[in-house]
């Protein structure tokens, strides 16, 4: 076969290129990943899991939770925003006039129509978003111009996306979030909700146990199967409920002298769910955490 | 009919041969066009394979433009980070100091001065000789730990000292640090407590 060497070379290049692109390249890019720093804080990310939560990941895997739940939040965009939080001694009408006079600053010219449009729509409620867009220079210039006037503004970086709008997270998932996951339970079907931030959304372990024992007792429309075999129904010891007995609603609870307590696997699984809190701002997924409650 | 059959018969008997011919020009042009477009797309959307750049961000510069940089919280966090990396090993993570190593910073009259002049001089010059802190005499040397820090880091860490562990004094700005650093010049000698006391607060 005269073309034998060419065929070998072509096959070698084809497999070599895919090995390089799918194995070697990613390994070079992320293989040495370590804990990173949470933006504007001294904390590291991600936090190391407790032993029980580490076992819980294997329980999560064993019962196929990832078949119906994902752990990945998608983001389609981001915005630099400047919000007006307080007018100080200024009156709204004066402030609008002042804003129009500020718009001649070169850095603001391109954004002036947007900003004036936002002001015209403004009904006087605070806080109001003055600018929302790509340009961080507009935000910093406008904030500098408004500082001497005595009004208070707040610069925000906001992550946008359908998942974020549903309340499933404050930013997209990045590789750093999965540093301690083995395996990484990404999931690809959302028969149930995304669990990336379930430890923040439902921080009560007893709620989680009730949800595993009888999903419809806490979420009426849930389609999740009940995982009753993770729990033990036993006689109350000395007529007293155990501290971690499930606080079930009467129609889901067993007879009055019985109680439902989680077995080891339920504890581990819930410890793992409690550890899912991927809501810290990172360099690769920046946003401004909202600390004060909005009025 | 018979002629055609004859031709077919001859063709199937013949040994197939591999020949080379030039690729059509349009294939070359389309391939180059695709490569060029792909290169443009990669340049604008690929982030140059930076591990920190995820979609929807296109480049490291764009990601940088979306970093939040709001004032006080960011500075306090930066101050804590610098303190724990540089100062806390001797002065203690809780600012209580360590006997034989470094005097306390929590409640220290040298930290909670009205002005910031003396305080900024200490990390930029270093200290030698006896120093009375909270009524106790310390006889130690401190290297000029602040010389290698950028103005913003030193200002953040000094602000952290002045606002942590019950200390309630005003903030130190990067401009304060820059002025004093420029005035000190290249190789300042360690100060002693008399020299510090001679300075305005």
GROMACS .gro file of C-alpha atoms in nm:
model
  496
    1UNK     CA    1   0.000   0.000   0.000
    2UNK     CA    2   0.171   0.309  -0.130
    3UNK     CA    3  -0.040   0.552   0.073
    4UNK     CA    4   0.006   0.371   0.406
    5UNK     CA    5   0.222   0.638   0.563
    6UNK     CA    6  -0.013   0.918   0.455
    7UNK     CA    7  -0.312   0.737   0.603
    8UNK     CA    8  -0.121   0.682   0.929
    9UNK     CA    9  -0.016   1.047   0.940
   10UNK     CA   10  -0.369   1.172   0.873
   11UNK     CA   11  -0.516   0.944   1.144
   12UNK     CA   12  -0.239   1.042   1.387
   13UNK     CA   13  -0.303   1.412   1.328
   14UNK     CA   14  -0.680   1.372   1.361
   15UNK     CA   15  -0.659   1.181   1.692
   16UNK     CA   16  -0.367   1.394   1.810
   17UNK     CA   17  -0.558   1.717   1.750
   18UNK     CA   18  -0.865   1.595   1.940
   19UNK     CA   19  -0.646   1.463   2.226
   20UNK     CA   20  -0.471   1.799   2.238
   21UNK     CA   21  -0.796   1.994   2.231
   22UNK     CA   22  -1.001   1.776   2.466
   23UNK     CA   23  -0.741   1.637   2.710
   24UNK     CA   24  -0.411   1.819   2.710
   25UNK     CA   25  -0.540   2.175   2.654
   26UNK     CA   26  -0.799   2.168   2.936
   27UNK     CA   27  -0.543   2.003   3.165
   28UNK     CA   28  -0.298   2.286   3.101
   29UNK     CA   29  -0.575   2.540   3.151
   30UNK     CA   30  -0.741   2.410   3.469
   31UNK     CA   31  -0.539   2.108   3.585
   32UNK     CA   32  -0.356   2.306   3.855
   33UNK     CA   33  -0.670   2.475   3.986
   34UNK     CA   34  -0.656   2.575   4.353
   35UNK     CA   35  -0.874   2.768   4.594
   36UNK     CA   36  -0.928   3.127   4.481
   37UNK     CA   37  -1.019   3.437   4.677
   38UNK     CA   38  -1.375   3.563   4.711
   39UNK     CA   39  -1.393   3.918   4.571
   40UNK     CA   40  -1.373   4.197   4.828
   41UNK     CA   41  -1.320   3.962   5.117
   42UNK     CA   42  -1.045   3.760   5.282
   43UNK     CA   43  -1.230   3.428   5.237
   44UNK     CA   44  -1.119   3.144   5.013
   45UNK     CA   45  -1.340   2.974   4.755
   46UNK     CA   46  -1.465   2.706   4.751
   47UNK     CA   47  -1.477   2.617   5.121
   48UNK     CA   48  -1.365   2.263   5.205
   49UNK     CA   49  -1.662   2.031   5.268
   50UNK     CA   50  -1.715   1.855   5.599
   51UNK     CA   51  -1.663   1.479   5.604
   52UNK     CA   52  -2.038   1.415   5.621
   53UNK     CA   53  -2.102   1.641   5.320
   54UNK     CA   54  -1.824   1.468   5.124
   55UNK     CA   55  -1.997   1.133   5.187
   56UNK     CA   56  -2.323   1.301   5.090
   57UNK     CA   57  -2.195   1.360   4.738
   58UNK     CA   58  -2.161   0.982   4.700
   59UNK     CA   59  -2.519   0.937   4.828
   60UNK     CA   60  -2.630   1.200   4.575
   61UNK     CA   61  -2.456   0.995   4.309
   62UNK     CA   62  -2.585   0.659   4.434
   63UNK     CA   63  -2.954   0.756   4.416
   64UNK     CA   64  -2.917   0.926   4.078
   65UNK     CA   65  -3.016   1.274   4.190
   66UNK     CA   66  -2.819   1.417   3.897
   67UNK     CA   67  -3.060   1.245   3.658
   68UNK     CA   68  -3.325   1.509   3.733
   69UNK     CA   69  -3.129   1.792   3.897
   70UNK     CA   70  -2.852   2.009   3.753
   71UNK     CA   71  -2.577   2.194   3.933
   72UNK     CA   72  -2.492   2.457   3.676
   73UNK     CA   73  -2.620   2.812   3.650
   74UNK     CA   74  -2.603   2.981   3.311
   75UNK     CA   75  -2.548   3.349   3.249
   76UNK     CA   76  -2.612   3.538   2.928
   77UNK     CA   77  -2.476   3.879   3.018
   78UNK     CA   78  -2.362   4.127   3.279
   79UNK     CA   79  -2.421   4.495   3.341
   80UNK     CA   80  -2.252   4.783   3.515
   81UNK     CA   81  -2.523   4.975   3.696
   82UNK     CA   82  -2.538   5.300   3.888
   83UNK     CA   83  -2.832   5.330   4.125
   84UNK     CA   84  -2.943   5.648   4.298
   85UNK     CA   85  -3.008   5.556   4.661
   86UNK     CA   86  -3.067   5.894   4.825
   87UNK     CA   87  -3.129   6.249   4.700
   88UNK     CA   88  -2.995   6.412   5.018
   89UNK     CA   89  -3.125   6.769   5.031
   90UNK     CA   90  -3.182   6.783   4.653
   91UNK     CA   91  -3.529   6.796   4.499
   92UNK     CA   92  -3.616   6.550   4.223
   93UNK     CA   93  -3.687   6.821   3.963
   94UNK     CA   94  -3.361   7.004   4.036
   95UNK     CA   95  -3.175   6.678   4.019
   96UNK     CA   96  -3.317   6.603   3.672
   97UNK     CA   97  -3.206   6.947   3.550
   98UNK     CA   98  -2.863   6.895   3.699
   99UNK     CA   99  -2.835   6.557   3.529
  100UNK     CA  100  -2.915   6.712   3.192
  101UNK     CA  101  -2.637   6.967   3.247
  102UNK     CA  102  -2.389   6.687   3.332
  103UNK     CA  103  -2.456   6.501   3.006
  104UNK     CA  104  -2.215   6.721   2.810
  105UNK     CA  105  -1.917   6.540   2.970
  106UNK     CA  106  -1.747   6.350   2.682
  107UNK     CA  107  -1.744   6.015   2.864
  108UNK     CA  108  -2.122   6.034   2.911
  109UNK     CA  109  -2.226   6.149   2.563
  110UNK     CA  110  -2.287   5.801   2.424
  111UNK     CA  111  -2.497   5.700   2.724
  112UNK     CA  112  -2.683   6.031   2.763
  113UNK     CA  113  -3.000   5.923   2.580
  114UNK     CA  114  -3.029   5.612   2.796
  115UNK     CA  115  -2.971   5.803   3.117
  116UNK     CA  116  -3.215   6.084   3.034
  117UNK     CA  117  -3.467   5.819   2.922
  118UNK     CA  118  -3.434   5.642   3.258
  119UNK     CA  119  -3.485   5.974   3.437
  120UNK     CA  120  -3.794   6.062   3.234
  121UNK     CA  121  -3.952   5.727   3.325
  122UNK     CA  122  -3.862   5.776   3.693
  123UNK     CA  123  -4.166   5.820   3.920
  124UNK     CA  124  -3.971   5.951   4.223
  125UNK     CA  125  -3.919   5.619   4.405
  126UNK     CA  126  -3.574   5.531   4.541
  127UNK     CA  127  -3.351   5.351   4.465
  128UNK     CA  128  -3.366   5.412   4.090
  129UNK     CA  129  -3.126   5.278   3.828
  130UNK     CA  130  -2.967   5.573   3.644
  131UNK     CA  131  -2.755   5.368   3.408
  132UNK     CA  132  -2.731   5.001   3.319
  133UNK     CA  133  -2.494   4.887   3.047
  134UNK     CA  134  -2.151   4.765   2.948
  135UNK     CA  135  -1.945   5.073   3.018
  136UNK     CA  136  -1.775   5.095   3.359
  137UNK     CA  137  -1.632   5.438   3.268
  138UNK     CA  138  -1.985   5.584   3.245
  139UNK     CA  139  -2.062   5.452   3.593
  140UNK     CA  140  -1.744   5.589   3.753
  141UNK     CA  141  -1.767   5.926   3.573
  142UNK     CA  142  -2.130   5.973   3.667
  143UNK     CA  143  -2.061   5.870   4.029
  144UNK     CA  144  -1.776   6.124   4.048
  145UNK     CA  145  -2.000   6.400   3.909
  146UNK     CA  146  -2.282   6.320   4.152
  147UNK     CA  147  -2.067   6.290   4.467
  148UNK     CA  148  -2.010   6.668   4.520
  149UNK     CA  149  -2.382   6.741   4.477
  150UNK     CA  150  -2.466   6.550   4.794
  151UNK     CA  151  -2.677   6.270   4.644
  152UNK     CA  152  -2.585   5.910   4.722
  153UNK     CA  153  -2.526   5.656   4.449
  154UNK     CA  154  -2.427   5.291   4.447
  155UNK     CA  155  -2.226   5.124   4.171
  156UNK     CA  156  -2.336   4.766   4.107
  157UNK     CA  157  -2.219   4.486   3.882
  158UNK     CA  158  -2.514   4.260   3.801
  159UNK     CA  159  -2.512   3.917   3.635
  160UNK     CA  160  -2.802   3.848   3.398
  161UNK     CA  161  -2.961   3.534   3.265
  162UNK     CA  162  -3.278   3.324   3.273
  163UNK     CA  163  -3.145   3.096   3.551
  164UNK     CA  164  -3.046   3.399   3.759
  165UNK     CA  165  -3.385   3.564   3.701
  166UNK     CA  166  -3.549   3.245   3.839
  167UNK     CA  167  -3.352   3.286   4.160
  168UNK     CA  168  -3.130   2.982   4.104
  169UNK     CA  169  -2.813   3.178   4.175
  170UNK     CA  170  -2.653   3.519   4.161
  171UNK     CA  171  -2.389   3.437   3.899
  172UNK     CA  172  -2.291   3.165   3.656
  173UNK     CA  173  -2.115   2.847   3.764
  174UNK     CA  174  -1.741   2.837   3.697
  175UNK     CA  175  -1.480   2.561   3.725
  176UNK     CA  176  -1.369   2.679   4.070
  177UNK     CA  177  -1.709   2.584   4.216
  178UNK     CA  178  -1.644   2.213   4.149
  179UNK     CA  179  -1.291   2.197   4.291
  180UNK     CA  180  -1.379   1.942   4.562
  181UNK     CA  181  -1.640   1.745   4.364
  182UNK     CA  182  -1.549   1.388   4.270
  183UNK     CA  183  -1.734   1.317   4.044
  184UNK     CA  184  -1.876   1.650   3.928
  185UNK     CA  185  -2.257   1.604   3.932
  186UNK     CA  186  -2.336   1.860   3.659
  187UNK     CA  187  -2.654   1.694   3.537
  188UNK     CA  188  -2.821   1.771   3.206
  189UNK     CA  189  -3.195   1.742   3.272
  190UNK     CA  190  -3.399   1.980   3.480
  191UNK     CA  191  -3.699   1.771   3.581
  192UNK     CA  192  -3.635   1.931   3.919
  193UNK     CA  193  -3.481   2.266   3.998
  194UNK     CA  194  -3.112   2.351   3.976
  195UNK     CA  195  -2.937   2.285   4.308
  196UNK     CA  196  -2.630   2.509   4.277
  197UNK     CA  197  -2.747   2.735   4.560
  198UNK     CA  198  -2.994   2.508   4.741
  199UNK     CA  199  -2.797   2.550   5.066
  200UNK     CA  200  -2.876   2.922   5.051
  201UNK     CA  201  -3.237   2.892   4.929
  202UNK     CA  202  -3.344   2.629   5.184
  203UNK     CA  203  -3.097   2.647   5.473
  204UNK     CA  204  -3.303   2.439   5.718
  205UNK     CA  205  -3.192   2.071   5.734
  206UNK     CA  206  -3.529   1.967   5.877
  207UNK     CA  207  -3.705   2.117   5.571
  208UNK     CA  208  -3.469   1.915   5.348
  209UNK     CA  209  -3.542   1.594   5.540
  210UNK     CA  210  -3.917   1.653   5.518
  211UNK     CA  211  -3.877   1.714   5.146
  212UNK     CA  212  -3.689   1.386   5.099
  213UNK     CA  213  -3.938   1.190   5.314
  214UNK     CA  214  -4.255   1.342   5.164
  215UNK     CA  215  -4.185   1.596   4.885
  216UNK     CA  216  -4.550   1.701   4.858
  217UNK     CA  217  -4.561   1.794   5.228
  218UNK     CA  218  -4.348   2.106   5.165
  219UNK     CA  219  -4.374   2.160   4.788
  220UNK     CA  220  -4.736   2.081   4.685
  221UNK     CA  221  -4.660   2.057   4.310
  222UNK     CA  222  -4.342   1.853   4.344
  223UNK     CA  223  -4.291   1.558   4.108
  224UNK     CA  224  -3.999   1.417   4.307
  225UNK     CA  225  -4.026   1.057   4.429
  226UNK     CA  226  -4.028   1.013   4.807
  227UNK     CA  227  -3.709   0.865   4.950
  228UNK     CA  228  -3.870   0.703   5.256
  229UNK     CA  229  -3.611   0.428   5.284
  230UNK     CA  230  -3.363   0.694   5.398
  231UNK     CA  231  -3.569   0.740   5.714
  232UNK     CA  232  -3.667   0.531   6.012
  233UNK     CA  233  -4.017   0.537   6.158
  234UNK     CA  234  -3.983   0.444   6.522
  235UNK     CA  235  -4.160   0.469   6.855
  236UNK     CA  236  -4.096   0.792   7.041
  237UNK     CA  237  -3.847   0.720   7.317
  238UNK     CA  238  -4.010   0.797   7.652
  239UNK     CA  239  -4.291   0.974   7.470
  240UNK     CA  240  -4.049   1.251   7.361
  241UNK     CA  241  -3.959   1.340   7.003
  242UNK     CA  242  -3.590   1.323   6.911
  243UNK     CA  243  -3.432   1.666   6.842
  244UNK     CA  244  -3.394   1.589   6.470
  245UNK     CA  245  -3.729   1.414   6.426
  246UNK     CA  246  -3.908   1.542   6.114
  247UNK     CA  247  -4.159   1.821   6.184
  248UNK     CA  248  -4.413   1.677   5.939
  249UNK     CA  249  -4.758   1.818   5.869
  250UNK     CA  250  -5.031   1.602   6.031
  251UNK     CA  251  -5.152   1.447   5.702
  252UNK     CA  252  -4.801   1.316   5.627
  253UNK     CA  253  -4.703   1.221   5.982
  254UNK     CA  254  -4.726   0.867   6.123
  255UNK     CA  255  -4.935   0.779   6.430
  256UNK     CA  256  -4.907   1.005   6.733
  257UNK     CA  257  -4.671   0.777   6.928
  258UNK     CA  258  -4.433   0.736   6.629
  259UNK     CA  259  -4.166   0.967   6.491
  260UNK     CA  260  -3.961   0.984   6.169
  261UNK     CA  261  -3.584   1.027   6.205
  262UNK     CA  262  -3.321   1.042   5.928
  263UNK     CA  263  -3.080   0.750   5.882
  264UNK     CA  264  -2.709   0.811   5.820
  265UNK     CA  265  -2.748   0.845   5.443
  266UNK     CA  266  -3.020   1.109   5.478
  267UNK     CA  267  -2.794   1.306   5.712
  268UNK     CA  268  -2.503   1.284   5.468
  269UNK     CA  269  -2.716   1.378   5.167
  270UNK     CA  270  -2.864   1.680   5.343
  271UNK     CA  271  -2.519   1.785   5.472
  272UNK     CA  272  -2.408   1.780   5.109
  273UNK     CA  273  -2.711   1.981   4.994
  274UNK     CA  274  -2.642   2.236   5.270
  275UNK     CA  275  -2.288   2.274   5.132
  276UNK     CA  276  -2.417   2.383   4.788
  277UNK     CA  277  -2.381   2.759   4.820
  278UNK     CA  278  -2.214   2.880   4.500
  279UNK     CA  279  -2.311   3.243   4.546
  280UNK     CA  280  -1.977   3.410   4.624
  281UNK     CA  281  -1.847   3.673   4.380
  282UNK     CA  282  -1.528   3.556   4.209
  283UNK     CA  283  -1.291   3.729   3.969
  284UNK     CA  284  -1.410   3.508   3.683
  285UNK     CA  285  -1.777   3.556   3.775
  286UNK     CA  286  -1.802   3.906   3.923
  287UNK     CA  287  -2.107   4.074   4.072
  288UNK     CA  288  -2.176   4.310   4.361
  289UNK     CA  289  -2.328   4.119   4.652
  290UNK     CA  290  -2.630   4.300   4.789
  291UNK     CA  291  -2.568   4.310   5.164
  292UNK     CA  292  -2.831   4.558   5.281
  293UNK     CA  293  -3.192   4.457   5.236
  294UNK     CA  294  -3.356   4.657   4.958
  295UNK     CA  295  -3.657   4.866   5.056
  296UNK     CA  296  -2.472  -0.147  -2.827
  297UNK     CA  297  -2.199  -0.396  -2.885
  298UNK     CA  298  -1.936  -0.120  -2.890
  299UNK     CA  299  -2.053   0.014  -2.555
  300UNK     CA  300  -2.041  -0.329  -2.395
  301UNK     CA  301  -1.693  -0.373  -2.523
  302UNK     CA  302  -1.581  -0.040  -2.365
  303UNK     CA  303  -1.737  -0.129  -2.031
  304UNK     CA  304  -1.568  -0.464  -2.030
  305UNK     CA  305  -1.232  -0.305  -2.097
  306UNK     CA  306  -1.279  -0.044  -1.819
  307UNK     CA  307  -1.365  -0.297  -1.549
  308UNK     CA  308  -1.066  -0.509  -1.638
  309UNK     CA  309  -0.829  -0.216  -1.606
  310UNK     CA  310  -0.632  -0.172  -1.278
  311UNK     CA  311  -0.752   0.143  -1.093
  312UNK     CA  312  -0.480   0.402  -1.055
  313UNK     CA  313  -0.432   0.697  -0.815
  314UNK     CA  314  -0.346   1.023  -0.981
  315UNK     CA  315  -0.288   1.368  -0.843
  316UNK     CA  316  -0.464   1.676  -0.966
  317UNK     CA  317  -0.471   2.032  -0.836
  318UNK     CA  318  -0.756   2.118  -0.592
  319UNK     CA  319  -1.009   2.355  -0.749
  320UNK     CA  320  -0.934   2.718  -0.674
  321UNK     CA  321  -1.279   2.779  -0.516
  322UNK     CA  322  -1.213   2.516  -0.247
  323UNK     CA  323  -0.887   2.687  -0.155
  324UNK     CA  324  -1.052   3.029  -0.142
  325UNK     CA  325  -1.346   2.904   0.070
  326UNK     CA  326  -1.109   2.722   0.309
  327UNK     CA  327  -0.893   3.030   0.354
  328UNK     CA  328  -1.206   3.240   0.403
  329UNK     CA  329  -1.334   3.001   0.672
  330UNK     CA  330  -0.996   2.999   0.848
  331UNK     CA  331  -0.983   3.379   0.843
  332UNK     CA  332  -1.338   3.415   0.982
  333UNK     CA  333  -1.263   3.153   1.245
  334UNK     CA  334  -0.949   3.341   1.346
  335UNK     CA  335  -1.143   3.668   1.378
  336UNK     CA  336  -1.410   3.498   1.589
  337UNK     CA  337  -1.152   3.332   1.811
  338UNK     CA  338  -0.976   3.663   1.862
  339UNK     CA  339  -1.292   3.846   1.967
  340UNK     CA  340  -1.470   3.568   2.160
  341UNK     CA  341  -1.204   3.318   2.270
  342UNK     CA  342  -1.045   3.519   2.552
  343UNK     CA  343  -0.716   3.370   2.428
  344UNK     CA  344  -0.781   3.050   2.626
  345UNK     CA  345  -0.757   3.241   2.954
  346UNK     CA  346  -0.880   3.006   3.230
  347UNK     CA  347  -1.053   3.299   3.401
  348UNK     CA  348  -1.262   3.412   3.102
  349UNK     CA  349  -1.600   3.239   3.072
  350UNK     CA  350  -1.883   3.320   2.832
  351UNK     CA  351  -2.064   3.563   2.818
  352UNK     CA  352  -1.736   3.752   2.868
  353UNK     CA  353  -1.523   3.769   2.554
  354UNK     CA  354  -1.185   3.883   2.678
  355UNK     CA  355  -0.979   3.948   2.990
  356UNK     CA  356  -1.020   4.324   2.936
  357UNK     CA  357  -1.397   4.296   2.927
  358UNK     CA  358  -1.398   4.083   3.243
  359UNK     CA  359  -1.179   4.344   3.413
  360UNK     CA  360  -1.436   4.613   3.327
  361UNK     CA  361  -1.702   4.419   3.519
  362UNK     CA  362  -1.507   4.386   3.845
  363UNK     CA  363  -1.699   4.559   4.122
  364UNK     CA  364  -1.492   4.829   4.291
  365UNK     CA  365  -1.710   4.993   4.552
  366UNK     CA  366  -1.526   5.172   4.832
  367UNK     CA  367  -1.532   5.087   5.200
  368UNK     CA  368  -1.601   4.712   5.202
  369UNK     CA  369  -1.339   4.647   4.935
  370UNK     CA  370  -1.076   4.849   5.122
  371UNK     CA  371  -1.147   4.676   5.454
  372UNK     CA  372  -1.116   4.336   5.290
  373UNK     CA  373  -0.793   4.434   5.118
  374UNK     CA  374  -0.657   4.565   5.450
  375UNK     CA  375  -0.739   4.240   5.627
  376UNK     CA  376  -0.574   4.037   5.353
  377UNK     CA  377  -0.254   4.243   5.367
  378UNK     CA  378  -0.253   4.240   5.749
  379UNK     CA  379  -0.281   3.862   5.766
  380UNK     CA  380  -0.006   3.819   5.508
  381UNK     CA  381   0.243   4.079   5.637
  382UNK     CA  382   0.171   4.206   5.988
  383UNK     CA  383  -0.031   3.940   6.168
  384UNK     CA  384   0.251   3.686   6.204
  385UNK     CA  385   0.424   3.905   6.469
  386UNK     CA  386   0.148   4.138   6.585
  387UNK     CA  387  -0.108   3.855   6.608
  388UNK     CA  388  -0.413   3.801   6.388
  389UNK     CA  389  -0.619   3.962   6.665
  390UNK     CA  390  -0.386   4.262   6.698
  391UNK     CA  391  -0.304   4.171   7.059
  392UNK     CA  392   0.072   4.154   6.997
  393UNK     CA  393   0.310   3.878   7.110
  394UNK     CA  394   0.548   3.904   7.407
  395UNK     CA  395   0.908   3.923   7.285
  396UNK     CA  396   0.800   3.969   6.922
  397UNK     CA  397   0.578   4.272   6.871
  398UNK     CA  398   0.366   4.510   7.079
  399UNK     CA  399  -0.014   4.513   7.054
  400UNK     CA  400  -0.194   4.722   6.793
  401UNK     CA  401  -0.541   4.692   6.946
  402UNK     CA  402  -0.589   4.998   7.164
  403UNK     CA  403  -0.231   5.116   7.105
  404UNK     CA  404  -0.185   5.494   7.137
  405UNK     CA  405   0.056   5.483   6.841
  406UNK     CA  406  -0.217   5.347   6.614
  407UNK     CA  407  -0.519   5.550   6.718
  408UNK     CA  408  -0.352   5.892   6.684
  409UNK     CA  409  -0.560   6.187   6.569
  410UNK     CA  410  -0.361   6.242   6.252
  411UNK     CA  411  -0.194   5.970   6.048
  412UNK     CA  412   0.154   6.122   6.005
  413UNK     CA  413   0.338   5.926   6.280
  414UNK     CA  414   0.161   5.600   6.206
  415UNK     CA  415   0.247   5.607   5.835
  416UNK     CA  416   0.614   5.674   5.917
  417UNK     CA  417   0.648   5.354   6.123
  418UNK     CA  418   0.607   5.091   5.846
  419UNK     CA  419   0.796   5.310   5.597
  420UNK     CA  420   1.099   5.370   5.825
  421UNK     CA  421   1.098   5.081   6.067
  422UNK     CA  422   1.158   5.115   6.442
  423UNK     CA  423   1.449   5.063   6.676
  424UNK     CA  424   1.504   5.104   7.049
  425UNK     CA  425   1.258   5.133   7.333
  426UNK     CA  426   0.895   5.218   7.275
  427UNK     CA  427   0.625   5.252   7.539
  428UNK     CA  428   0.293   5.099   7.431
  429UNK     CA  429  -0.005   5.105   7.665
  430UNK     CA  430   0.224   5.168   7.964
  431UNK     CA  431   0.456   4.874   7.888
  432UNK     CA  432   0.809   4.920   7.758
  433UNK     CA  433   0.913   4.720   7.449
  434UNK     CA  434   1.274   4.709   7.332
  435UNK     CA  435   1.266   4.555   6.985
  436UNK     CA  436   1.344   4.626   6.622
  437UNK     CA  437   1.092   4.643   6.342
  438UNK     CA  438   1.200   4.632   5.979
  439UNK     CA  439   1.050   4.879   5.731
  440UNK     CA  440   0.776   4.634   5.637
  441UNK     CA  441   0.573   4.887   5.442
  442UNK     CA  442   0.841   4.988   5.190
  443UNK     CA  443   0.761   4.703   4.954
  444UNK     CA  444   0.383   4.753   4.967
  445UNK     CA  445   0.201   4.971   4.712
  446UNK     CA  446   0.046   5.292   4.850
  447UNK     CA  447  -0.306   5.152   4.822
  448UNK     CA  448  -0.219   4.832   5.014
  449UNK     CA  449  -0.037   5.019   5.291
  450UNK     CA  450  -0.325   5.268   5.322
  451UNK     CA  451  -0.574   4.979   5.337
  452UNK     CA  452  -0.382   4.789   5.604
  453UNK     CA  453  -0.328   5.102   5.821
  454UNK     CA  454  -0.699   5.181   5.789
  455UNK     CA  455  -0.766   4.824   5.897
  456UNK     CA  456  -0.548   4.875   6.209
  457UNK     CA  457  -0.728   5.196   6.294
  458UNK     CA  458  -1.078   5.053   6.257
  459UNK     CA  459  -1.044   4.696   6.391
  460UNK     CA  460  -1.038   4.530   6.735
  461UNK     CA  461  -1.222   4.821   6.897
  462UNK     CA  462  -0.995   5.089   6.748
  463UNK     CA  463  -1.201   5.379   6.622
  464UNK     CA  464  -0.982   5.624   6.430
  465UNK     CA  465  -1.008   5.784   6.088
  466UNK     CA  466  -0.897   5.622   5.764
  467UNK     CA  467  -0.558   5.649   5.594
  468UNK     CA  468  -0.568   5.738   5.225
  469UNK     CA  469  -0.325   5.634   4.955
  470UNK     CA  470  -0.241   6.006   4.909
  471UNK     CA  471  -0.128   6.032   5.276
  472UNK     CA  472   0.106   5.737   5.221
  473UNK     CA  473   0.238   5.872   4.892
  474UNK     CA  474   0.321   6.216   5.040
  475UNK     CA  475   0.514   6.070   5.334
  476UNK     CA  476   0.688   5.810   5.118
  477UNK     CA  477   0.804   6.081   4.876
  478UNK     CA  478   0.920   6.303   5.163
  479UNK     CA  479   1.124   6.018   5.317
  480UNK     CA  480   1.311   5.950   4.992
  481UNK     CA  481   1.515   5.644   4.905
  482UNK     CA  482   1.664   5.470   5.209
  483UNK     CA  483   1.508   5.589   5.536
  484UNK     CA  484   1.675   5.482   5.863
  485UNK     CA  485   1.471   5.320   6.141
  486UNK     CA  486   1.312   5.576   6.373
  487UNK     CA  487   1.324   5.568   6.754
  488UNK     CA  488   1.049   5.679   6.985
  489UNK     CA  489   1.199   6.029   7.044
  490UNK     CA  490   1.208   6.098   6.670
  491UNK     CA  491   0.849   5.977   6.636
  492UNK     CA  492   0.735   6.193   6.926
  493UNK     CA  493   0.904   6.495   6.765
  494UNK     CA  494   0.684   6.450   6.456
  495UNK     CA  495   0.339   6.603   6.439
  496UNK     CA  496   0.062   6.348   6.487
   0.00000   0.00000   0.00000
